[in-house]
CSV table of C-alpha atoms in Angstrom, one decimal:
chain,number,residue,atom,x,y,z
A,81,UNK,CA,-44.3,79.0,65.1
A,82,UNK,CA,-43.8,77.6,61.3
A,83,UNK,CA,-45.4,74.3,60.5
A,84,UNK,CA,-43.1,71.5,60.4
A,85,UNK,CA,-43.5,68.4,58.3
A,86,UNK,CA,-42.8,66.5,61.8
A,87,UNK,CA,-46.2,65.2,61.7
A,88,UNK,CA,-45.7,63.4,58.9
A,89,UNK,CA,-42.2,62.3,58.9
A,90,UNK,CA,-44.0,60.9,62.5
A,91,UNK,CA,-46.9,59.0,60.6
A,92,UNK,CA,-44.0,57.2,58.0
A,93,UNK,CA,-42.1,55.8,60.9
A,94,UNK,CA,-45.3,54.3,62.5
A,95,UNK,CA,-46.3,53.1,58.9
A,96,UNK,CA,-42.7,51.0,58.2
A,97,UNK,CA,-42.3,50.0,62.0
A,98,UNK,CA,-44.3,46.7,60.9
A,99,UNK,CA,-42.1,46.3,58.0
A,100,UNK,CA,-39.1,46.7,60.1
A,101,UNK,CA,-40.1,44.0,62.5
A,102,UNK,CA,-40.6,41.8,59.5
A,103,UNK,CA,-37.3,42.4,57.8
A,104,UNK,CA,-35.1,41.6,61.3
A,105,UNK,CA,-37.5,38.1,61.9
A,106,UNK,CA,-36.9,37.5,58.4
A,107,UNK,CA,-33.1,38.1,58.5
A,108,UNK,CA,-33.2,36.3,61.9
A,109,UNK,CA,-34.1,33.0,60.2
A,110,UNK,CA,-32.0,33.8,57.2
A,111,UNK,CA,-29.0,33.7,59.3
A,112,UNK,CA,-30.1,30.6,61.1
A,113,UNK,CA,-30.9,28.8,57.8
A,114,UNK,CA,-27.3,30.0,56.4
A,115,UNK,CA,-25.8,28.7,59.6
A,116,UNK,CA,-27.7,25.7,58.8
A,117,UNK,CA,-26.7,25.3,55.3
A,118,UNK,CA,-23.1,25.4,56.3
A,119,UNK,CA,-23.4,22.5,58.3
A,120,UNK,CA,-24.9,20.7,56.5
A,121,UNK,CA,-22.5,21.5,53.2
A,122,UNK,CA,-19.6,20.4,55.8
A,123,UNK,CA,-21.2,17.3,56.7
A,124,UNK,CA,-21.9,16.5,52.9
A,125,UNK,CA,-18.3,17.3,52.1
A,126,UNK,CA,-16.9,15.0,54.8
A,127,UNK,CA,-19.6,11.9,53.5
A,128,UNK,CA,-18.5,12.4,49.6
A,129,UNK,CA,-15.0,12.6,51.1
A,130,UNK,CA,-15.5,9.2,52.7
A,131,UNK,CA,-17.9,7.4,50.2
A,132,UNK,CA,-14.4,8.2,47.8
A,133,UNK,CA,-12.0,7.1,49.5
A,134,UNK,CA,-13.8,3.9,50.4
A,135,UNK,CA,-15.3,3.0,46.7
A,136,UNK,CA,-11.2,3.8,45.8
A,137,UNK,CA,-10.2,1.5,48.3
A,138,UNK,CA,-12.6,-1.3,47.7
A,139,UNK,CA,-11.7,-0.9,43.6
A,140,UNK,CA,-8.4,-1.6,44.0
A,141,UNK,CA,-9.6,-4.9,46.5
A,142,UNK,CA,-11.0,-5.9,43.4
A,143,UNK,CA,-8.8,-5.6,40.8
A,144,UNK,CA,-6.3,-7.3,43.2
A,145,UNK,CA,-8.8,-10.2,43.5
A,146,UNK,CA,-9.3,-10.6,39.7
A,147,UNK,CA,-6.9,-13.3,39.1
A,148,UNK,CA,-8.7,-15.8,41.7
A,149,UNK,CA,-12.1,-15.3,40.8
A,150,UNK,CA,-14.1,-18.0,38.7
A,151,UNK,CA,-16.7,-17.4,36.0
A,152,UNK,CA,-19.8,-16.4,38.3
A,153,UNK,CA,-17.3,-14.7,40.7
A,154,UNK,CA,-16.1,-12.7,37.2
A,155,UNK,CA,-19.7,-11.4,36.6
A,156,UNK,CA,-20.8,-10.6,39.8
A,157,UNK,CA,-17.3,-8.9,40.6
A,158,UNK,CA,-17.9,-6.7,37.0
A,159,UNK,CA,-21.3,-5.7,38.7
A,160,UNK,CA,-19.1,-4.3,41.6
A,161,UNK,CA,-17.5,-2.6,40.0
A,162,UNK,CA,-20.2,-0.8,38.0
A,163,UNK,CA,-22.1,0.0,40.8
A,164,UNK,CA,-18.7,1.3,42.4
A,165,UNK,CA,-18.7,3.9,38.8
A,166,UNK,CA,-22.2,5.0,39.1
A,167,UNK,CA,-21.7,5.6,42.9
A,168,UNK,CA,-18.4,7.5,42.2
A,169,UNK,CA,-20.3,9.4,39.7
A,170,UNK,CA,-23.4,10.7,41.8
A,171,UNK,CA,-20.5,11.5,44.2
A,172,UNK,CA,-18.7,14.1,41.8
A,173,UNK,CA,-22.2,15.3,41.3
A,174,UNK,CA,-22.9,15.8,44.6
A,175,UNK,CA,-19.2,17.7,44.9
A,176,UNK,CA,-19.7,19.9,42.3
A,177,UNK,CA,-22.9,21.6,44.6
A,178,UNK,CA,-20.2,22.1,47.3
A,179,UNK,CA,-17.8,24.2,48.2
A,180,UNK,CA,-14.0,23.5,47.6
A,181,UNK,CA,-10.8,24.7,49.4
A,182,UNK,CA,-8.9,27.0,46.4
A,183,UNK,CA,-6.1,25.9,44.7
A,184,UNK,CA,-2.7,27.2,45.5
A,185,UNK,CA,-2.7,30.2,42.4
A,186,UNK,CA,-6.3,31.4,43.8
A,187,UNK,CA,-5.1,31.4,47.4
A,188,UNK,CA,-2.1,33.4,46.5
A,189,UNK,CA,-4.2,35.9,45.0
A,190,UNK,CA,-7.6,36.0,46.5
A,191,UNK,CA,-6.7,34.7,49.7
A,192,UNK,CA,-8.6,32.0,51.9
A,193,UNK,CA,-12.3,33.6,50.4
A,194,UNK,CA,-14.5,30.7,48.5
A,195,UNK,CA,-14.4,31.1,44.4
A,196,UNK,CA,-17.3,27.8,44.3
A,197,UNK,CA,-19.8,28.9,42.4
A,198,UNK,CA,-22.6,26.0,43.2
A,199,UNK,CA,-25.4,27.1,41.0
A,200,UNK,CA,-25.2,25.8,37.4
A,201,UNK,CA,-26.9,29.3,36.0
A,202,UNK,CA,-24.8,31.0,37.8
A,203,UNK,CA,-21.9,29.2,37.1
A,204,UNK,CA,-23.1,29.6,33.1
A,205,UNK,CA,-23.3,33.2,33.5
A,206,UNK,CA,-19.7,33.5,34.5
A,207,UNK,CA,-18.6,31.5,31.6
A,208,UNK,CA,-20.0,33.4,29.4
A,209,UNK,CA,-19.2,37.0,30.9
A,210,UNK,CA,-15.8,35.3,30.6
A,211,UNK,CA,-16.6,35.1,27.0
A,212,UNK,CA,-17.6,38.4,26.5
A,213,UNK,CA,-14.3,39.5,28.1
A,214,UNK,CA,-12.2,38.2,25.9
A,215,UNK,CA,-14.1,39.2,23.0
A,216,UNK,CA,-14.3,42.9,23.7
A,217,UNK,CA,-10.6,43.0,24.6
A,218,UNK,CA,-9.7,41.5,21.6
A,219,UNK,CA,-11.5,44.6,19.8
A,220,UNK,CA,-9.7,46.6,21.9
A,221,UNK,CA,-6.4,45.0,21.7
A,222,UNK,CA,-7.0,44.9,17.4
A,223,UNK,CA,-7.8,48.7,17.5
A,224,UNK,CA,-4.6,49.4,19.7
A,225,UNK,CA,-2.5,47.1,17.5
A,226,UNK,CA,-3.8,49.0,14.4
A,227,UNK,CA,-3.1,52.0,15.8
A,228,UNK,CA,0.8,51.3,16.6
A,229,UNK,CA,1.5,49.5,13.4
A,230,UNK,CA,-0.5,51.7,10.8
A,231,UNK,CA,0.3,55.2,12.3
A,232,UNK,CA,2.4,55.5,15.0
A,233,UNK,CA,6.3,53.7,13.5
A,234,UNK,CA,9.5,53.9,14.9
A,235,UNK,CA,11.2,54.2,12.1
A,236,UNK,CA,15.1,55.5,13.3
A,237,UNK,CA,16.0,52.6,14.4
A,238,UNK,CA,19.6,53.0,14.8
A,239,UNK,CA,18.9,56.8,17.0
A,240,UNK,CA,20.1,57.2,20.2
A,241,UNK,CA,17.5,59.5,21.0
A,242,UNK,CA,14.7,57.8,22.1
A,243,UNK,CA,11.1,58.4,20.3
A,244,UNK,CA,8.6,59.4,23.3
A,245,UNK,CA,5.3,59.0,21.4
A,246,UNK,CA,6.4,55.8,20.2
A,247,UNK,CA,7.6,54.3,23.7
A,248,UNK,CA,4.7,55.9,25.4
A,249,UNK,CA,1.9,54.2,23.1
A,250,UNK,CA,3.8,51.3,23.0
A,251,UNK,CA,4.2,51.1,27.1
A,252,UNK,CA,0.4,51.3,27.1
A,253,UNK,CA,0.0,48.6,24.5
A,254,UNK,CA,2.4,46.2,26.3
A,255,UNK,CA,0.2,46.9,30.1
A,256,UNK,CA,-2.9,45.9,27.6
A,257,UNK,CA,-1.4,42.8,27.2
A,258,UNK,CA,-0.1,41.8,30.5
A,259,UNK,CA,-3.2,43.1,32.1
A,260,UNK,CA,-5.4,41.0,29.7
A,261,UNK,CA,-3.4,37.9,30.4
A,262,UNK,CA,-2.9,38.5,34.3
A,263,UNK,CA,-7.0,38.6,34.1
A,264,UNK,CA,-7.6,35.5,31.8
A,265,UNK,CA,-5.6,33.4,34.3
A,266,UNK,CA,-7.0,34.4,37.3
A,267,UNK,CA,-10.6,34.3,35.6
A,268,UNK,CA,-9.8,30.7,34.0
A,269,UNK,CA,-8.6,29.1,37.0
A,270,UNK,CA,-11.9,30.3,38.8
A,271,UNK,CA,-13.6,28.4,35.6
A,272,UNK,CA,-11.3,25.0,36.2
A,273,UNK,CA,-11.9,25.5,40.2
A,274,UNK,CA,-15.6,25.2,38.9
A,275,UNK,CA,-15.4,22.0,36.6
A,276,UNK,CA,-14.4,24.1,33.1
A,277,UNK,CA,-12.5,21.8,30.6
A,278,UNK,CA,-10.1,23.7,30.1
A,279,UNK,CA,-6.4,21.7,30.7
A,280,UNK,CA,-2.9,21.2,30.1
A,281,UNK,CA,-0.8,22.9,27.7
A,282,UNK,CA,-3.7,25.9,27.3
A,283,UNK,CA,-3.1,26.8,30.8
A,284,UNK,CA,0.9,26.6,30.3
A,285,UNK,CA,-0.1,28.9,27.4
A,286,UNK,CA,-1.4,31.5,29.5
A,287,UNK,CA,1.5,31.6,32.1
A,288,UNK,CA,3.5,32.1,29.4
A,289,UNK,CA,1.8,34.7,27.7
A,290,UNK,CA,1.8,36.8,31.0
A,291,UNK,CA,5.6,36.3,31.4
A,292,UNK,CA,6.2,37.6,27.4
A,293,UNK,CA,4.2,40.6,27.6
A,294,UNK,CA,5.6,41.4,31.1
A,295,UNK,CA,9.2,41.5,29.2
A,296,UNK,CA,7.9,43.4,25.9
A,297,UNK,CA,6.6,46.2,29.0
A,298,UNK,CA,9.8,46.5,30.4
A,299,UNK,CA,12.3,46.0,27.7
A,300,UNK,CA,14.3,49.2,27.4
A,301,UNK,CA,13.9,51.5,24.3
A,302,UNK,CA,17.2,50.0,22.9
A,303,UNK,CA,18.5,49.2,19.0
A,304,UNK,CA,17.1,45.6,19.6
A,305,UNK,CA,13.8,46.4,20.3
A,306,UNK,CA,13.6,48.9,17.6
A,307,UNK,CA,14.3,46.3,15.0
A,308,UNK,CA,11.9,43.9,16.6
A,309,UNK,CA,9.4,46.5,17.2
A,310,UNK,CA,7.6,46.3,14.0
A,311,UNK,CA,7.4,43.0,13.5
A,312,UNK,CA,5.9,42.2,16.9
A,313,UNK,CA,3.2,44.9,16.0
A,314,UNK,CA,1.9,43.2,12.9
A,315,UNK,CA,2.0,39.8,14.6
A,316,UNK,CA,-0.2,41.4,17.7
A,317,UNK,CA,-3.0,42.9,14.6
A,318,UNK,CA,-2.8,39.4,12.8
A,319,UNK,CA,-3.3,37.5,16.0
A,320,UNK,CA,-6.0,40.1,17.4
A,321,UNK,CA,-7.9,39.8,14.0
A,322,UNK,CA,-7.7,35.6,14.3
A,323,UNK,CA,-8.8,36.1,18.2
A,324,UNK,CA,-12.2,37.2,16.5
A,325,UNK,CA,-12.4,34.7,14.1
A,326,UNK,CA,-11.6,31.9,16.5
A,327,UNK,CA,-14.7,33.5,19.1
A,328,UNK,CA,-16.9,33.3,16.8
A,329,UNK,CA,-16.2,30.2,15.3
A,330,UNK,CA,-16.0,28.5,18.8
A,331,UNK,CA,-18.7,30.2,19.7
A,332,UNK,CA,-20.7,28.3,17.1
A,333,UNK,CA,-19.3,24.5,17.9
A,334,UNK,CA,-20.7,25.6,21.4
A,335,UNK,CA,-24.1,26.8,20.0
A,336,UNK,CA,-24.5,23.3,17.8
A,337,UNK,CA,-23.5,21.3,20.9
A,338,UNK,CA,-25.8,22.8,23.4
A,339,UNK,CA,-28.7,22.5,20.6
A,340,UNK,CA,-27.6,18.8,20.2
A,341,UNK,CA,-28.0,18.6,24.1
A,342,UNK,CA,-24.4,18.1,24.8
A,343,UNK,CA,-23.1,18.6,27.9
A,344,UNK,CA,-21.3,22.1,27.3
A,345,UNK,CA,-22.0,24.5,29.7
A,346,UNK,CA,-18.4,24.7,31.0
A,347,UNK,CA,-16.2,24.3,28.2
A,348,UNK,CA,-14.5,27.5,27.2
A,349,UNK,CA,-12.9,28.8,24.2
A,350,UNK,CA,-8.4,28.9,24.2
A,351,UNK,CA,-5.9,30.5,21.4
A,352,UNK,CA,-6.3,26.6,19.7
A,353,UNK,CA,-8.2,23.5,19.2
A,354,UNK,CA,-10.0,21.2,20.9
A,355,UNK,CA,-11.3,18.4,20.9
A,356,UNK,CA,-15.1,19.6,20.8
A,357,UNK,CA,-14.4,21.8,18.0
A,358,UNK,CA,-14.3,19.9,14.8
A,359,UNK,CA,-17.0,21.0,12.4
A,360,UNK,CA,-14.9,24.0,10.1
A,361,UNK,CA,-11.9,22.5,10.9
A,362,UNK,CA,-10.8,23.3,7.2
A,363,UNK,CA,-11.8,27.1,7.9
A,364,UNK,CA,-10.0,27.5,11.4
A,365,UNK,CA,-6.9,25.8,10.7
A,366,UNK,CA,-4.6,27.9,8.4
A,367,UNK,CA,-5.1,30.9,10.7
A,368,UNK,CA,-4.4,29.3,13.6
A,369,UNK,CA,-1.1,27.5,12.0
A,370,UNK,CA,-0.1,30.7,10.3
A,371,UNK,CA,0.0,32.6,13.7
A,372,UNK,CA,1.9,29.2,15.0
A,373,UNK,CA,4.4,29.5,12.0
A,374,UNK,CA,4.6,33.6,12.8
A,375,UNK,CA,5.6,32.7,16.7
A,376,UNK,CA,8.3,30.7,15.1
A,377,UNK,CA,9.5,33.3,12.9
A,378,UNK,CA,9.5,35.3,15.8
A,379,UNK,CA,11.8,33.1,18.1
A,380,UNK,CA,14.2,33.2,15.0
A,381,UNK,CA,14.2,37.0,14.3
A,382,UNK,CA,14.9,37.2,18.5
A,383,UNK,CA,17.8,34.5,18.5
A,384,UNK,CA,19.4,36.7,15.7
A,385,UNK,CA,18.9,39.5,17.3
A,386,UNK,CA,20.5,38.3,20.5
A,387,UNK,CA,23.9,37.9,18.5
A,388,UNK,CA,23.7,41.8,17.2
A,389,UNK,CA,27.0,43.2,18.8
A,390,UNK,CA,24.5,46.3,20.0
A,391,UNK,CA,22.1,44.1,21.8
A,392,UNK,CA,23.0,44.0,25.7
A,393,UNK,CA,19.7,43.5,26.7
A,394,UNK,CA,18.4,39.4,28.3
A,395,UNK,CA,14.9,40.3,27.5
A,396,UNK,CA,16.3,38.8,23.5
A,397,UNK,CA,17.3,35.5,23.7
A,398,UNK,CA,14.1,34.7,27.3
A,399,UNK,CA,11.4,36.1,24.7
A,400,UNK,CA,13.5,34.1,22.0
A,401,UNK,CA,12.6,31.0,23.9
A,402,UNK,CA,9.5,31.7,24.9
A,403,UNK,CA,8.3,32.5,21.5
A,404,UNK,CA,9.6,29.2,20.4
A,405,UNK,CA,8.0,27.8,23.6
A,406,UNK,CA,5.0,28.8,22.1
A,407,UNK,CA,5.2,27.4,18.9
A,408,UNK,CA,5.8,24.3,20.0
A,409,UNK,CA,3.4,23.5,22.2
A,410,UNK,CA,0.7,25.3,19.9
A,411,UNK,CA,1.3,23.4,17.0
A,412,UNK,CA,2.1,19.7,18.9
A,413,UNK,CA,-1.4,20.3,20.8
A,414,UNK,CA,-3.4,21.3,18.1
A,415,UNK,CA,-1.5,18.7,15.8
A,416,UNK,CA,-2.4,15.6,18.5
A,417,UNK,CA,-5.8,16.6,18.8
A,418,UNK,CA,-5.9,16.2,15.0
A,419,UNK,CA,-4.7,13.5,14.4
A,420,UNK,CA,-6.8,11.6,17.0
A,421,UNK,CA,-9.8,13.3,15.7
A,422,UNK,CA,-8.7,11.5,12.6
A,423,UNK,CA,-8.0,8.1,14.1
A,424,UNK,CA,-11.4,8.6,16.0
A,425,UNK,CA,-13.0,8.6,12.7
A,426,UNK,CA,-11.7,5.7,10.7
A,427,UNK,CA,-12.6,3.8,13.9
A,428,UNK,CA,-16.0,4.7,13.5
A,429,UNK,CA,-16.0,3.9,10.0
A,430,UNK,CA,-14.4,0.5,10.3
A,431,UNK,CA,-17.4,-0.8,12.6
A,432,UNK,CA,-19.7,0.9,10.8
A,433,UNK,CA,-18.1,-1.3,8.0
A,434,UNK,CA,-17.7,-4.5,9.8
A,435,UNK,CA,-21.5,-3.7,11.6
A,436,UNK,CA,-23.1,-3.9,8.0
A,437,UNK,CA,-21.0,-6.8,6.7
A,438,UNK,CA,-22.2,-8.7,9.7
């Protein structure tokens, strides 16, 4: 009979079987200290609940009681009500290291599963895997963009024979784009589930990015989108190339506010401006209102486009709108920031002016 390795196989088994009793007491406890842990972050979620609703409750006591209050009742009802702020404040500290119920966007697509991410590191790490993401797509999206305006051109535009090459690259191009925006909202309203800044019009911004490129990807190769072909290919290499500027100049107000110890960890970076991002204004500015004026240029060649007695197709005048949607918003947000930036500004320099008069 031929000598086995039996034996030994044998002698490994008897060697881990002490390890293996380890690992399933270990896991044992695990579990019970998970099951644990859940309690207790149900119980914690039920008391901030509570302590909320009550501190709301007893704020709006207050303020009702304002008017009959004397001078000591005045002060002593102020300190109330600061207590009542620092209270609320430790509270949304205390939320923030709990699980939350998903809004209705990340229910619809993820389903009933928890997106809280209730380590700060960890939460960091997303953010800025979420940074990288945009980054490398934009080099992606800048070499595709290239690509179909520089050497692949449609240039019969009036042919009823369709140009294969052309529709195929473009096809891919325009799945880029909706993929890449579908993505960015689902990935940003896991960031704003998790306390990022991110609000208002840049979320609109997104929705309606995904609904535009979904049209560009199923616009039929037609007259009208061969004479608006071209121009949207230029505008997607000009807005890809200020995608990259923007990063990394948003990338940098975020480097100098983290070494001032600002608190930045969740703010992200949009297609605009915010209010953290002020130093290089002068810099920033004239690409992002270029790309502005070039979404209104846009909306304008569309709406003429929609008149062309070939042009059948509704996919004109919705991206006409949305294009002019765009601008809009763009340029009013950006613009309002701005401006209040500015008024921010000559308030500080009036007291410091009235503060060394005094």
């Amino acid at each position: 009979m031929a000598d086995t390795n039996l034996p030994t196989f044998a002698e490994e088994l008897d060697d881990l079987a002490k390890e293996y009793n380890d690992m399933r007491e270990l896991h044992k406890k695990y579990k019970e200290k998970l099951e644990e842990v859940r309690t207790m972050q149900r119980k914690c979620t039920a008391m901030v609940g509570h302590q909320k609703k009550k501190y709301k409750q007893i704020a709006e006591d207050l303020q009702r009681e304002g008017s009959k209050l004397s001078g000591e009742e005045k002060a002593k009802s102020n300190e109330l009500k600061k207590l009542i702020d620092e209270r609320k404040k430790t509270c949304g500290e205390v939320y923030d290291t709990l699980p939350r119920s998903n809004s209705f966007l990340l229910n619809t697509i993820m389903g009933p599963i928890s997106v809280s991410i209730l380590n700060k590191t960890d939460r960091f790490a997303y953010k800025e895997e979420y940074e990288r993401f945009k980054l490398y797509l934009s080099i992606i999206m800048l070499v595709g963009a290239t690509i179909n305006t520089l050497f692949i051109k449609n240039s019969q535009v009036n042919t009823v024979k369709p140009n294969r090459i052309v529709r195929i690259c473009d096809a891919c191009y325009h799945f880029l784009l909706v993929w890449y925006y579908c993505t960015l909202v689902v990935r940003e309203s896991i960031l704003r589930h998790n306390g990022s800044r991110i609000k208002g019009w840049w979320v609109v911004h997104h929705y309606l990015s995904v609904l535009l490129t979904a049209i560009l990807l199923i616009w039929p190769d037609s007259v009208s989108y061969r004479m608006f072909r071209n121009q949207f290919m230029i505008f997607s290499l000009y807005l890809s190339v200020v995608q990259l500027i923007q990063y990394y100049y948003q990338s940098g107000c975020l480097y100098r506010l983290r070494a001032l110890g600002e608190k930045s960890d969740m703010y992200i970076t949009v297609e605009g401006f915010q209010n953290w991002m002020w130093r290089g204004l002068t810099f920033l500015l004239p690409f992002l209102f270029v790309a502005y004026t070039w979404q209104f240029y846009n909306a304008y060649t569309l709406y003429h486009l929609s008149k062309h007695p070939d042009c059948n197709e509704w996919m004109v005048p919705v991206s006409s709108a949305i294009f002019l949607s765009l601008f809009l918003g763009n340029s009013i947000t950006t613009s309002g920031v701005i401006v209040n930036k500015f008024r921010a500004k000559q308030q500080r320099s009036s007291a410091s002016v009235k503060n060394k008069g005094s």
